[in-house]
XYZ file of C-alpha atoms in Angstrom:
642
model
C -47.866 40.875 -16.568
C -47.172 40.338 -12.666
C -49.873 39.431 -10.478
C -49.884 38.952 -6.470
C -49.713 35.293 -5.447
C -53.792 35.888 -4.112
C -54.889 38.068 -6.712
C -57.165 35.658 -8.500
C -58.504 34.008 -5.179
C -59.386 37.642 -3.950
C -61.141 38.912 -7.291
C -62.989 35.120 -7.190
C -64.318 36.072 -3.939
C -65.519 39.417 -4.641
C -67.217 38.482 -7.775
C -69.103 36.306 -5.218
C -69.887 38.232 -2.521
C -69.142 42.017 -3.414
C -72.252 44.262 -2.139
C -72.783 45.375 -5.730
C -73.325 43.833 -9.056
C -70.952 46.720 -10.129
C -68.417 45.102 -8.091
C -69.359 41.794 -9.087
C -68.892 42.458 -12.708
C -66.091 44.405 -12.695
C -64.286 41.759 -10.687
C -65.278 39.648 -13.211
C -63.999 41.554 -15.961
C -60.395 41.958 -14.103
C -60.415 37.962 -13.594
C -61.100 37.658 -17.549
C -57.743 39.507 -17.972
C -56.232 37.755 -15.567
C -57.090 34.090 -17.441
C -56.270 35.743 -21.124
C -52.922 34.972 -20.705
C -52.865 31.543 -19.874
C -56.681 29.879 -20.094
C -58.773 31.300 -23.114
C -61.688 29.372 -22.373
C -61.688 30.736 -18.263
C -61.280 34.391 -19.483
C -64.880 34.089 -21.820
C -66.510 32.820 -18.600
C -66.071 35.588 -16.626
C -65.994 38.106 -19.469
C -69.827 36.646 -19.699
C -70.398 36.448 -16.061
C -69.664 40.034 -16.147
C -71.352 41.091 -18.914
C -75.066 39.686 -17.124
C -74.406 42.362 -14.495
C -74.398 45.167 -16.667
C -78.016 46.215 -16.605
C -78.528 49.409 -17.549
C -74.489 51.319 -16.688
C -72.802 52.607 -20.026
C -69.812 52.505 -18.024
C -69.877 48.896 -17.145
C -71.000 48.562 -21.199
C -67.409 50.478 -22.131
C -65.422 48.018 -19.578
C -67.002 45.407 -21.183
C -65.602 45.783 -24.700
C -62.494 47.210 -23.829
C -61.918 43.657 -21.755
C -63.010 41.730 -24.633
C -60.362 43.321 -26.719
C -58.003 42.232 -24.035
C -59.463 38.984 -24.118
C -58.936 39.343 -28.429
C -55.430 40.545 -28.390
C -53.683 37.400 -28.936
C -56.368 35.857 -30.768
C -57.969 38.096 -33.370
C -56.009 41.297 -33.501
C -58.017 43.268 -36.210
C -60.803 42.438 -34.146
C -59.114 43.485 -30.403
C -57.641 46.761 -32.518
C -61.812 47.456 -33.630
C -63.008 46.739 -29.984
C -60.400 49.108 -28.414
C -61.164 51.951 -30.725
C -65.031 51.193 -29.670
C -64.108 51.128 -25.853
C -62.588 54.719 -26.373
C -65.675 55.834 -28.341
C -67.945 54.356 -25.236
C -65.424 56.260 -22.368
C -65.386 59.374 -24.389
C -68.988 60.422 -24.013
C -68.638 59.432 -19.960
C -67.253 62.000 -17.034
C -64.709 61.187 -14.449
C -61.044 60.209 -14.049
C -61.387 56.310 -14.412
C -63.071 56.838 -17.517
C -60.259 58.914 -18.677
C -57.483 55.710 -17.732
C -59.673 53.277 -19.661
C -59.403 55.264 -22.661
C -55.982 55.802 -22.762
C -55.294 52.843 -22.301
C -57.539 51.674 -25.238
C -55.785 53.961 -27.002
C -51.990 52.718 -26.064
C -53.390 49.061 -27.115
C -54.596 49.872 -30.491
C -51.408 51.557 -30.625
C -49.782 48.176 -29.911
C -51.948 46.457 -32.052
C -50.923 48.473 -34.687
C -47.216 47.338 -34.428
C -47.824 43.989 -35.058
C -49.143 45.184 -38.693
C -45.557 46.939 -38.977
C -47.027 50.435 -39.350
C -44.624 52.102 -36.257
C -46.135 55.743 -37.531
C -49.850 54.566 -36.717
C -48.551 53.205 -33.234
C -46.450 56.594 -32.702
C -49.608 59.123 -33.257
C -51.735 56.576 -31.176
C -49.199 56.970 -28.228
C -48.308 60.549 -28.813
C -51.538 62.089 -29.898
C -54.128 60.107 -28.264
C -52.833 58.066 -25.485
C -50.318 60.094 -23.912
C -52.463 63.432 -23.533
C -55.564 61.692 -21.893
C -53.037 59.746 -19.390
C -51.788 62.958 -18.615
C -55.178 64.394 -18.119
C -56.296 61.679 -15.835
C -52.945 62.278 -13.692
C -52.366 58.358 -14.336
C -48.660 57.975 -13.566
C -48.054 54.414 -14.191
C -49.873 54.777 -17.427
C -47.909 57.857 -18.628
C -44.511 56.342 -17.917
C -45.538 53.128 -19.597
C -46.866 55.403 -22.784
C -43.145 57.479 -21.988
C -41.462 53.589 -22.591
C -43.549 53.116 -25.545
C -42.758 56.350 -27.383
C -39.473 55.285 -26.425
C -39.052 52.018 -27.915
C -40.421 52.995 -31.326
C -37.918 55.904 -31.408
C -35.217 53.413 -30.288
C -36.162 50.983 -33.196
C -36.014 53.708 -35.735
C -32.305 53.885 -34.433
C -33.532 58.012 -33.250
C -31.041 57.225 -29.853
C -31.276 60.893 -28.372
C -34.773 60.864 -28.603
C -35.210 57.659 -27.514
C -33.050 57.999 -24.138
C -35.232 61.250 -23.081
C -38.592 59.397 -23.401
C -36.583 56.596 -21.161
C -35.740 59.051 -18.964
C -39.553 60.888 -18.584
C -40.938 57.213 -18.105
C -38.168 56.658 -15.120
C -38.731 59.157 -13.667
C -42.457 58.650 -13.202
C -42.396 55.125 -12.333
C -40.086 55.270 -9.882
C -42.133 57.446 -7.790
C -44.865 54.317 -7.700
C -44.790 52.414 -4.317
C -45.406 49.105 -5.711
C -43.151 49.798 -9.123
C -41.123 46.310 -10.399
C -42.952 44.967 -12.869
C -43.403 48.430 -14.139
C -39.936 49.981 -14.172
C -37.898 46.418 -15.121
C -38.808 46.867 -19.441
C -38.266 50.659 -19.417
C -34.927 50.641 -17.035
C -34.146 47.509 -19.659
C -34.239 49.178 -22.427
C -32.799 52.187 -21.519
C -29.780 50.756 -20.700
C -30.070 48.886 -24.427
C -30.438 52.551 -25.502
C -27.431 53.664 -23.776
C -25.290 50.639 -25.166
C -26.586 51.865 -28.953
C -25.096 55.218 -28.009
C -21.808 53.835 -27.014
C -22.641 55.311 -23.226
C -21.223 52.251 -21.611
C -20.865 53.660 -18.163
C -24.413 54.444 -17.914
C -25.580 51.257 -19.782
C -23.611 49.336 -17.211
C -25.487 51.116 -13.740
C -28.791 49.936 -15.264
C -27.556 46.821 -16.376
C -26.366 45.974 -12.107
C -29.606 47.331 -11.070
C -31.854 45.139 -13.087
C -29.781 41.911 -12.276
C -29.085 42.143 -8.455
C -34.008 42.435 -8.682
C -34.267 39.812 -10.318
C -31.506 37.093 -8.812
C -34.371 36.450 -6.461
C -37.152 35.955 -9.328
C -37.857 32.316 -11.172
C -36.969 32.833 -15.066
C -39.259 34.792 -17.354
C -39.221 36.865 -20.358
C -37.232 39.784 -17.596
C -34.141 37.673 -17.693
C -33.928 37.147 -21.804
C -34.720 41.021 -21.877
C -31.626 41.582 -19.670
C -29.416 38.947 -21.301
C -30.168 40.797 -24.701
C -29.160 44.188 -23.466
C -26.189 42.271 -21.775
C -24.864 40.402 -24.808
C -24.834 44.031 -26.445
C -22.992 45.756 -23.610
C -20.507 42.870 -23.432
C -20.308 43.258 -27.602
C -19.501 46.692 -27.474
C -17.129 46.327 -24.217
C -14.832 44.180 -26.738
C -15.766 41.074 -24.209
C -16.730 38.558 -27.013
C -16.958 35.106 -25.422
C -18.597 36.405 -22.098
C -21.167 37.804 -24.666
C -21.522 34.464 -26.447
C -21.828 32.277 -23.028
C -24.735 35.430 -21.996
C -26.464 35.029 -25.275
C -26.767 31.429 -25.579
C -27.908 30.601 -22.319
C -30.473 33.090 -23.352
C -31.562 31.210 -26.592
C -31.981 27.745 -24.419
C -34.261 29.719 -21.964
C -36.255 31.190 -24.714
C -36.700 27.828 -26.378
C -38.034 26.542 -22.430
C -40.057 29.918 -22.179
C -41.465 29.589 -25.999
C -40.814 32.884 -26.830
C -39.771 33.374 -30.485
C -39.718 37.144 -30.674
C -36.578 37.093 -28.301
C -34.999 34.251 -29.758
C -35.283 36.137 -32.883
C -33.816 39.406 -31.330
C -30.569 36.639 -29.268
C -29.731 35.049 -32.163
C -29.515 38.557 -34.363
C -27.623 39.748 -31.494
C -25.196 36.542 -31.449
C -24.345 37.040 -35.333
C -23.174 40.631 -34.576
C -20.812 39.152 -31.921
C -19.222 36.676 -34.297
C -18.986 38.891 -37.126
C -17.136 41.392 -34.601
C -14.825 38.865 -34.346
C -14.872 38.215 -37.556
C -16.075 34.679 -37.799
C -18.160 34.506 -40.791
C -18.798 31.003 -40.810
C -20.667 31.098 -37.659
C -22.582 33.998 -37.914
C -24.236 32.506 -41.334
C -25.381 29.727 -39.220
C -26.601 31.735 -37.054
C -28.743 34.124 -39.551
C -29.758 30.605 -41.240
C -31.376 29.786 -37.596
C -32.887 32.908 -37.524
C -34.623 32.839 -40.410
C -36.208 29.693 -39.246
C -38.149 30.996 -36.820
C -41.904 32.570 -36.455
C -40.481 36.410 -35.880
C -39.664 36.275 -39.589
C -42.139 37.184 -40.571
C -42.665 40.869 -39.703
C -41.164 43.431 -41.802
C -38.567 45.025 -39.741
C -37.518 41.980 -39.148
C -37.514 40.750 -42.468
C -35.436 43.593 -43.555
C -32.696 43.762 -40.651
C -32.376 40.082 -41.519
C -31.752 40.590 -45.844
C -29.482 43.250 -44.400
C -27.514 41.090 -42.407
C -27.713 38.173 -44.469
C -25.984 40.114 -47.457
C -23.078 41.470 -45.124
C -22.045 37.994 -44.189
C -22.534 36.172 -47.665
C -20.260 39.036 -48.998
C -17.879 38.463 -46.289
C -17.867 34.654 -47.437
C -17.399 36.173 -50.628
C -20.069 34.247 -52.069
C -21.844 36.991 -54.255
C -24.753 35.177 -55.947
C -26.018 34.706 -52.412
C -25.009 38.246 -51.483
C -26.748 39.679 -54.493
C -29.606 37.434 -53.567
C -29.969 38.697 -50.083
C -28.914 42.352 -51.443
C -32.012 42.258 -53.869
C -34.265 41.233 -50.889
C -33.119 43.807 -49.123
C -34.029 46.466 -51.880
C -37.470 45.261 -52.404
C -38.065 45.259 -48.656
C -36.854 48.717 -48.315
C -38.924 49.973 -50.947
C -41.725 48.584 -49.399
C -41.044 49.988 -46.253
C -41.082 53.446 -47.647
C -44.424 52.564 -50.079
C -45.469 51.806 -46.628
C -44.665 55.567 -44.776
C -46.030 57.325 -48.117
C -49.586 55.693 -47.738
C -49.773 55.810 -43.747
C -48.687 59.956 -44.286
C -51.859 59.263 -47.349
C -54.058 57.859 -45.016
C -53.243 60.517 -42.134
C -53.577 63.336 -44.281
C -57.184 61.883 -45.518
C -58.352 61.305 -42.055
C -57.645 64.834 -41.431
C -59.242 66.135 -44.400
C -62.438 64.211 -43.764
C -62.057 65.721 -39.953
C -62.124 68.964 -42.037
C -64.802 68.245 -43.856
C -66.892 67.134 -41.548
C -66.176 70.412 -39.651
C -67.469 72.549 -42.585
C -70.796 70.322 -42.601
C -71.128 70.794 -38.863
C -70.727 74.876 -39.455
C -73.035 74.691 -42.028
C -75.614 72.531 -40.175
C -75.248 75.431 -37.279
C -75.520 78.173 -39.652
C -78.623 76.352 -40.767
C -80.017 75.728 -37.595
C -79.913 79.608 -36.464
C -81.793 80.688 -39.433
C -84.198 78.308 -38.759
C -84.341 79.399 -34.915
C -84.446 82.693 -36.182
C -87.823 82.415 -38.368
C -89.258 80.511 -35.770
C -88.743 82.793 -33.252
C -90.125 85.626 -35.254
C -93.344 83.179 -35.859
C -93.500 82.715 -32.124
C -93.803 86.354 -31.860
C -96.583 87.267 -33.894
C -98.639 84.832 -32.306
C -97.449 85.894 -29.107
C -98.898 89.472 -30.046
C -102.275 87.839 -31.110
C -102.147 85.825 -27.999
C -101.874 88.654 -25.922
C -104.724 90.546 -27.391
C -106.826 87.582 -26.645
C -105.743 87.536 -23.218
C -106.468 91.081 -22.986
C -109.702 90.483 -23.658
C -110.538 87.673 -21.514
C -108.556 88.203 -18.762
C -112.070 90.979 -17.758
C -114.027 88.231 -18.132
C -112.093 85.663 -16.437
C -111.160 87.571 -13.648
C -113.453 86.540 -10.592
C -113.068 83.007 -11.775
C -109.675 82.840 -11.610
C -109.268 84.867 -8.576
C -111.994 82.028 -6.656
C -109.906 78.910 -8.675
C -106.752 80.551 -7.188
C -108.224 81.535 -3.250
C -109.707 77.502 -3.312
C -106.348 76.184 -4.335
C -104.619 78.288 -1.897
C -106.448 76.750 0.669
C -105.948 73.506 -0.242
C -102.190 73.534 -0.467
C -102.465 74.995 3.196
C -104.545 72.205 4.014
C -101.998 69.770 2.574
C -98.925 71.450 3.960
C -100.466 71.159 7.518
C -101.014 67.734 7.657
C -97.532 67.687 5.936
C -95.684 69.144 9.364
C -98.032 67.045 11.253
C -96.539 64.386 9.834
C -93.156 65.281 9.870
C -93.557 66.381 13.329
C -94.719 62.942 14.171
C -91.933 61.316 12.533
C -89.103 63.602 14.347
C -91.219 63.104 17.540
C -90.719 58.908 16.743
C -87.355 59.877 16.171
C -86.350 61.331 19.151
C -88.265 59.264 21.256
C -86.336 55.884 19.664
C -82.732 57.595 19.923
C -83.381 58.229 23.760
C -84.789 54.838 24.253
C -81.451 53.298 23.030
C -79.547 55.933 24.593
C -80.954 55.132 27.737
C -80.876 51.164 27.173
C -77.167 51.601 26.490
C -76.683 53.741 29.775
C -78.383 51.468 31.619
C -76.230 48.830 30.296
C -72.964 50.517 31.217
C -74.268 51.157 34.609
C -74.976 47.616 35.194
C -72.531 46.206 33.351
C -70.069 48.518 36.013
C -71.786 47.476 38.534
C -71.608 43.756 38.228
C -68.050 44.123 37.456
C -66.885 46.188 40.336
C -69.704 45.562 42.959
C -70.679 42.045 42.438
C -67.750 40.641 40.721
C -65.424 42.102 43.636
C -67.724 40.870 46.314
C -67.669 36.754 44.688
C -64.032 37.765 44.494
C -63.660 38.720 48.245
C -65.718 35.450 48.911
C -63.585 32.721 47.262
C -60.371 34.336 49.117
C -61.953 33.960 52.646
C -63.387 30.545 51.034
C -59.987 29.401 49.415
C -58.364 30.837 53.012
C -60.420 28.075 54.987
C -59.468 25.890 52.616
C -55.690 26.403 54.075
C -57.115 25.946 57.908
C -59.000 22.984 56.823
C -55.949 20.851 55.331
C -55.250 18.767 58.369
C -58.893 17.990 58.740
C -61.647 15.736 57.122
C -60.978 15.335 53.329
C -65.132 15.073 52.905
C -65.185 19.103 54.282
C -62.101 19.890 51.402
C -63.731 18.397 48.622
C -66.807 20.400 49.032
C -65.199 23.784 49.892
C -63.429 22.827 46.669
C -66.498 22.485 44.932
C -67.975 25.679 46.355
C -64.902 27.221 44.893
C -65.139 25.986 41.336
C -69.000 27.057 41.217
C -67.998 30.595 42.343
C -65.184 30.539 39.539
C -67.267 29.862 37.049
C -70.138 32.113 38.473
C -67.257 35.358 38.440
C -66.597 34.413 34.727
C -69.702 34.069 33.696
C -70.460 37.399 35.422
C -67.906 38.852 33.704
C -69.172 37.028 30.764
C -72.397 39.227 31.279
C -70.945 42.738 31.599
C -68.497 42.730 28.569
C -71.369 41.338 26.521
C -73.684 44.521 28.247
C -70.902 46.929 27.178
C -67.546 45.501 25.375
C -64.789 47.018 26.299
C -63.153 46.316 22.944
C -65.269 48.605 21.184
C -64.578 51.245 23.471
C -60.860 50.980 23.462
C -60.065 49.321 19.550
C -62.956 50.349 17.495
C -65.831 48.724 15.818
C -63.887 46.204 13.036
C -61.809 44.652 16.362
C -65.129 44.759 19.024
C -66.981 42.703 16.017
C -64.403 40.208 15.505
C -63.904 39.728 19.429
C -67.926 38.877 19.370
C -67.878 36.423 16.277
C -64.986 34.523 18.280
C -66.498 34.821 21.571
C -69.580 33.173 20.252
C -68.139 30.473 18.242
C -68.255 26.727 19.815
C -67.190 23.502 18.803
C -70.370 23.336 16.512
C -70.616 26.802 14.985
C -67.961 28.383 13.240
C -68.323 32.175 12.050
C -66.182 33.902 10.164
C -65.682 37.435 9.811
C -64.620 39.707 6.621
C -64.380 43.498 7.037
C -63.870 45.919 3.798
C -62.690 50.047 4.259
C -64.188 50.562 7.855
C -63.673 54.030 8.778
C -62.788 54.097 13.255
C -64.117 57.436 13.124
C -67.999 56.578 12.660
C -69.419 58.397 16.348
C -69.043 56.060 19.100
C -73.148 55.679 19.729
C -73.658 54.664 16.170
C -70.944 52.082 16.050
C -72.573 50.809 19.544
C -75.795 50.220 17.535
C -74.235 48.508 14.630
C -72.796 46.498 17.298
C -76.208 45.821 19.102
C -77.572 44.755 15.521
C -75.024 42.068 14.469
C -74.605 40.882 18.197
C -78.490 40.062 18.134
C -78.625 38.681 14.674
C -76.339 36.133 15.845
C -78.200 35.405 18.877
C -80.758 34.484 16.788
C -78.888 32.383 14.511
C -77.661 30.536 17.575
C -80.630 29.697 18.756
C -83.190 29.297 15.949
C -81.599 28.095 12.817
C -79.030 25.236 13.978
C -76.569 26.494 11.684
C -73.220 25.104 11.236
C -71.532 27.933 9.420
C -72.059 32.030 9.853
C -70.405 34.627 7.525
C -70.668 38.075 8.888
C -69.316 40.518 6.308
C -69.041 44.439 6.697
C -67.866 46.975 4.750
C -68.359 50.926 3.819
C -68.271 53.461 1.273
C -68.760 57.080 2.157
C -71.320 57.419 4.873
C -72.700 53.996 3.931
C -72.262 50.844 6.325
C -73.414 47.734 4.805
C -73.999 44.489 6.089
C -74.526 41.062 5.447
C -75.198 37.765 7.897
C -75.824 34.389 6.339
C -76.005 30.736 7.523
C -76.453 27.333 6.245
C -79.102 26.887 8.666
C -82.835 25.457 8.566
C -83.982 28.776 7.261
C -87.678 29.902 7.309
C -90.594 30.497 5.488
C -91.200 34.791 5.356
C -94.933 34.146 4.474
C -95.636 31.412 7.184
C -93.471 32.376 9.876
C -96.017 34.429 11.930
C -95.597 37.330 13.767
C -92.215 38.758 14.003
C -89.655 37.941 17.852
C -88.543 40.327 19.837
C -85.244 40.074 18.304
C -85.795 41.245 15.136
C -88.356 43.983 16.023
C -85.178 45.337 18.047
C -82.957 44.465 15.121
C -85.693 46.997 13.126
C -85.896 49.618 15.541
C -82.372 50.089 15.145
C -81.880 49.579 11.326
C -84.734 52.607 11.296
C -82.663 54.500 13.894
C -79.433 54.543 11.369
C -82.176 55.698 8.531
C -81.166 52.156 6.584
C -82.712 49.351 4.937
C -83.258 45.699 6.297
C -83.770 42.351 3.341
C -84.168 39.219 4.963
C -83.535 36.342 2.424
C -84.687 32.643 3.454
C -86.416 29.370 3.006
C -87.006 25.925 4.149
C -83.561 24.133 4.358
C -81.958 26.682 2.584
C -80.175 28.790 5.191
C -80.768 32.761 5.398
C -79.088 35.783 4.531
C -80.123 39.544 6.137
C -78.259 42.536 4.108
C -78.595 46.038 5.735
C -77.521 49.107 4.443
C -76.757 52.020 7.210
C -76.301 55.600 7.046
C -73.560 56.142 9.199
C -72.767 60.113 8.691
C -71.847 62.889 11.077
């Protein structure tokens, strides 16, 4: 699996500081797959860390064990293969697209898993059956051409070529439509071409073969480049090119010895033996089989049995038959048991689907049951209802004026109610309206002096310093005392016309007229940085099409908050973080400052009763978070639609 160089440092820092605890633990869960394949221990952390967030989500609760098979697969695979079938159970009963990915993939693992136990026809109905259909559903294209590759490499192994090479060819052609596609389209464009060189298509073997090697020339060696070598050593083989095949394949084995990976060694040195015996030198390819058999990947059954096959080729070749009949014998038994093997998973299958059956007849009966039993009860419902009529009948005379004077006092009542109700609301739209032209106005009024500094009195200091910088000129010749304080004058008046300026793009910024609100708030967190604050600024999915006099008040917001931090809570450090999903802005300002104490702090600044107002204006939600020597953190979550 290929992972961006900052994929781990980005999922760290969501898991931090994600507005959600779904984010949190889902980032969590993705960083437990990420450790699996090199740090056990790291993986159950944040599998655990994610699994406190939870709460109450079923979906979160499905993520959760499907990751923990993940975390399982290498470890306990009966285990991972139980978990993933539960993960699938979980997504099943849950709507929505995502839902639909996570359970085919459950199901494409537990297909996987099922390899491992040498029982290809479990893994092929997983992939076909299961897998494949619900990828397909979802409209998941990288998962459907990796379940295309799958199909394809069982079909491949049970030597079924032509099959084989039009699953390749489905899987192609969907991966290659992904924008971000090499680690997905390297295995299935791999074996392909392997595919091709088992059906003696050389040509088309060869394409692939160029393809794969001119990618990954600029890659550091992995598991890719023994792939390739394999389906090179077999191309060379059946191209008649014997000792370029040999050099390809045992620079191969050396890597895989570095790389540790004994299911390609296995798969080399099988490979390697064909290309001696080819050439006919028997000798070799017995030490070669010999090697073989040494290793780990002898242990599976295919392999087993492609190995007794090979092993009783050669020894006959040697003519050394009690080792040939040895190896031949082997060979038998293994075969047999390969078959004992289809007839009980073709058993098992057609059990499964008699129980489905089965079960199907109970459920029909159940229903059948059911509607009789709906049926008497409805009929009992009915003869009461008749008696309760009759009764009704007969009291409704009696019960007439006092229902009718229940009915005219509740009546008035509810009118009551709903009349202070539009009071209220009234009231509240009144407030409304009344706050929304307040700021409107503020913010006019700020433009209009903002302009007016900037053109008026900014060009009028500007008009003075060039008469005073032009008397400079006439004064060069005369007392250096009168210079040095024109030249004084001058600097003041500099610094007054840029503090000035100062003034007016803080009144109105001109950023967040011209770039938007993500660029106006990251000109204000550097504008008010100095050698003793630092703030930093993160910004997730902000959309530049929030209306202009909404975006002005988020501005307004984070622009005081940061007064305040300035100037109350000595801070060294500010985070201002903002991001948005759908028509929901949120936001969140901490520091490392001296904090406060929310119960002893008094009555609230002006600050934040403006910061409030305008939360209220955007219909959000203000938390302030702090104590004593602990900094503070405000979150704010803003309604931000049309």
């Amino acid at each position: 699996m290929l992972f961006p160089g900052n994929y781990a440092d980005s999922l760290e820092h969501l898991a931090r500081a994600a507005p959600t605890d779904s984010i949190k633990a889902r980032s969590c869960f993705l960083l437990a797959e990420y450790w699996c394949y090199t740090d056990t221990a790291k993986a159950n952390q944040y599998l655990l860390a994610g699994e406190r967030l939870i709460k109450a989500s079923p979906y979160l609760k499905a993520l959760h064990t499907f990751y923990k098979a993940f975390v399982l697969y290498d470890i306990d695979r009966q285990e991972a293969a139980l978990k993933f079938l539960e993960a699938g159970q979980q997504l099943e009963k849950l709507p929505g697209r995502e839902a639909m990915k996570f359970r085919a993939r459950s199901w494409r693992n537990y297909g996987s898993l099922q390899q491992f136990k040498d029982n290809d026809l479990a893994m092929l109905d997983a992939m076909m059956n299961k897998a494949l259909p619900i990828a397909q559903k979802a409209n998941d294209t990288l998962l459907t051409g990796f379940i295309y590759a799958d199909i394809g490499m069982i079909f491949m192994n049970q030597k079924l070529y032509t099959k084989a090479a039009d699953f390749y060819r489905k899987s192609i052609q969907l991966l290659d439509l992904l924008p971000d596609k090499l680690y997905a389209l390297l295995p299935a464009l791999d074996n392909r071409a392997l595919n091709f060189c088992y059906m003696d298509s050389l040509k088309q073997a060869a394409s692939i073969i160029n393809r794969v090697g001119s990618v990954l020339k600029s890659y550091p060696p992995s598991d890719y480049q023994l792939d390739l070598a394999l389906t090179k050593g077999v191309y060379l083989r059946k191209s008649k090119n014997y000792h370029a095949s040999i050099q390809v394949l045992r620079q191969a084995i050396q890597l895989a010895d570095s790389l540790q990976n004994t299911a390609l060694k296995f798969n080399l040195l099988i490979e390697l033996h064909s290309t001696y015996m080819a050439m006919k030198h028997y000798p070799e390819s017995l030490n070669i089989l010999l090697d073989a058999l040494k290793t780990d990947q002898y242990h599976y059954l295919d392999d087993r049995l492609q190995l007794a096959q090979k092993l009783t080729e050669t020894y006959d070749r040697l003519n050394d038959v009690p080792n040939a009949y040895k190896w031949m014998k082997t060979y038998t038994q293994l075969q047999d048991s390969v078959y004992t093997r289809d007839f009980k998973n073709s058993i098992s299958n057609m059990d499964t689907r008699f129980r489905l059956s089965e079960k199907e007849k109970q459920v029909a009966l159940l229903q059948a049951a059911n509607k009789e039993a709906a049926l008497k009860a409805k009929n009992t419902r009915l003869s009461n209802s008749i008696l309760i009529v009759l009764c009704l009948v007969i009291l409704l005379a009696f019960g007439f004026f006092f229902i009718t004077y229940r009915t005219g006092k509740k009546l008035a009542l509810q009118k009551e109610l709903n009349y202070q109700q539009q009071l209220k609301e009234m009231e509240q739209r009144q407030q409304i309206v009344t706050t929304e032209a307040m700021l409107e106005g503020e913010e006019r009024e700020r433009r209009r002096v903002a302009r007016d500094l900037h053109d008026g009195l900014g060009g009028m200091l500007a008009g003075i310093k060039m008469k005073l910088s032009g008397h400079v000129k006439q004064l060069q010749y005369k007392e250096e005392k009168e210079q040095k304080e024109l030249a004084g004058i001058i600097s003041q008046l500099d610094n007054s016309v840029s503090e000035l300026r100062r003034i007016a793009r803080n009144m109105m910024p001109e950023s967040l007229i011209r770039f938007g609100l993500q660029t106006a708030l990251k000109d204000l967190c550097e504008s008010m940085m100095s050698g003793d604050i630092r703030i930093s600024f993160i910004a997730f999915d902000i959309d530049e099409q929030i209306d202009l006099s909404k975006q002005v008040v988020i501005y307004r917001i984070i622009q005081e908050i940061l007064a305040n931090a300035i100037r109350h809570s000595h801070a060294r450090n500010i985070m201002v973080q903002c991001s948005q999903h759908s028509s929901r802005f949120y936001v969140t300002v901490e520091d490392d400052g001296i904090g406060f104490n929310k119960t002893t702090s008094g009555k609230k600044g002006i600050g934040l009763t403006n910061i409030e107002n305008r939360v209220k204006y955007l219909n959000g939600t203000l938390d302030v978070v702090s104590a004593p020597d602990q900094g503070t953190t405000i979150n704010m979550e803003l309604h931000v639609a049309a």
